[in-house]
């Protein structure tokens, strides 16, 4: 029964979002997509570059320490390079850092992507959601799990003990584990003030 109710809620959400998206002009969607994609790619590229440097050292514990010490500051660094008013964030249901916990709109977007994957459907490259009550658009880009991610986000039973210890020390309430390659991991959310989007 609970599963039926959840599916119904997701269908209502998806239908509602489709109607909202239909109210955007093609020009508006193109602007939002361009801003959102540039911002999300800048963040993902920045984080991946630094993570690869840590992982290439041969010690995955350095990647854990990097994320704990610098991931948020690197996100802020990318944030400062964006157009004033544009905000960026990584979020997931299974977050490692509590600062990345989703708000209500992000939870709905995460549920949308989760539902698509659980039903065997290909995920879209992005999703746009208008948020009228705060006069902004949100651009969501899915983050997928790659093979290299499993060193820190895979099966805990297969992780090196120093890596598990580092995760426990830095993230006592960690939820970001148990993934397989190709799993939906979470989202990059880019918030764009409506005033920046021309009709």
Tab-separated table of C-alpha atoms in Angstrom, residues 22 35 43 48 50 56 84 102 106 110 116 118 135 138-140 155 168 184:
chain	number	residue	atom	x	y	z
A	22	UNK	CA	5.365	23.559	-20.617
A	35	UNK	CA	23.486	28.533	-17.273
A	43	UNK	CA	31.681	22.103	-10.343
A	48	UNK	CA	36.836	15.368	-10.342
A	50	UNK	CA	41.079	17.141	-7.352
A	56	UNK	CA	46.260	8.723	-8.219
A	84	UNK	CA	25.573	36.858	-8.976
A	102	UNK	CA	18.172	17.871	0.248
A	106	UNK	CA	15.421	18.600	-4.083
A	110	UNK	CA	15.671	13.071	-6.412
A	116	UNK	CA	12.959	6.593	-13.547
A	118	UNK	CA	13.996	1.935	-10.671
A	135	UNK	CA	10.916	33.278	-8.173
A	138	UNK	CA	16.185	25.012	-10.677
A	139	UNK	CA	18.382	23.037	-13.027
A	140	UNK	CA	19.088	19.481	-11.888
A	155	UNK	CA	30.300	-2.092	-0.574
A	168	UNK	CA	33.771	7.013	9.963
A	184	UNK	CA	22.065	7.211	-9.742
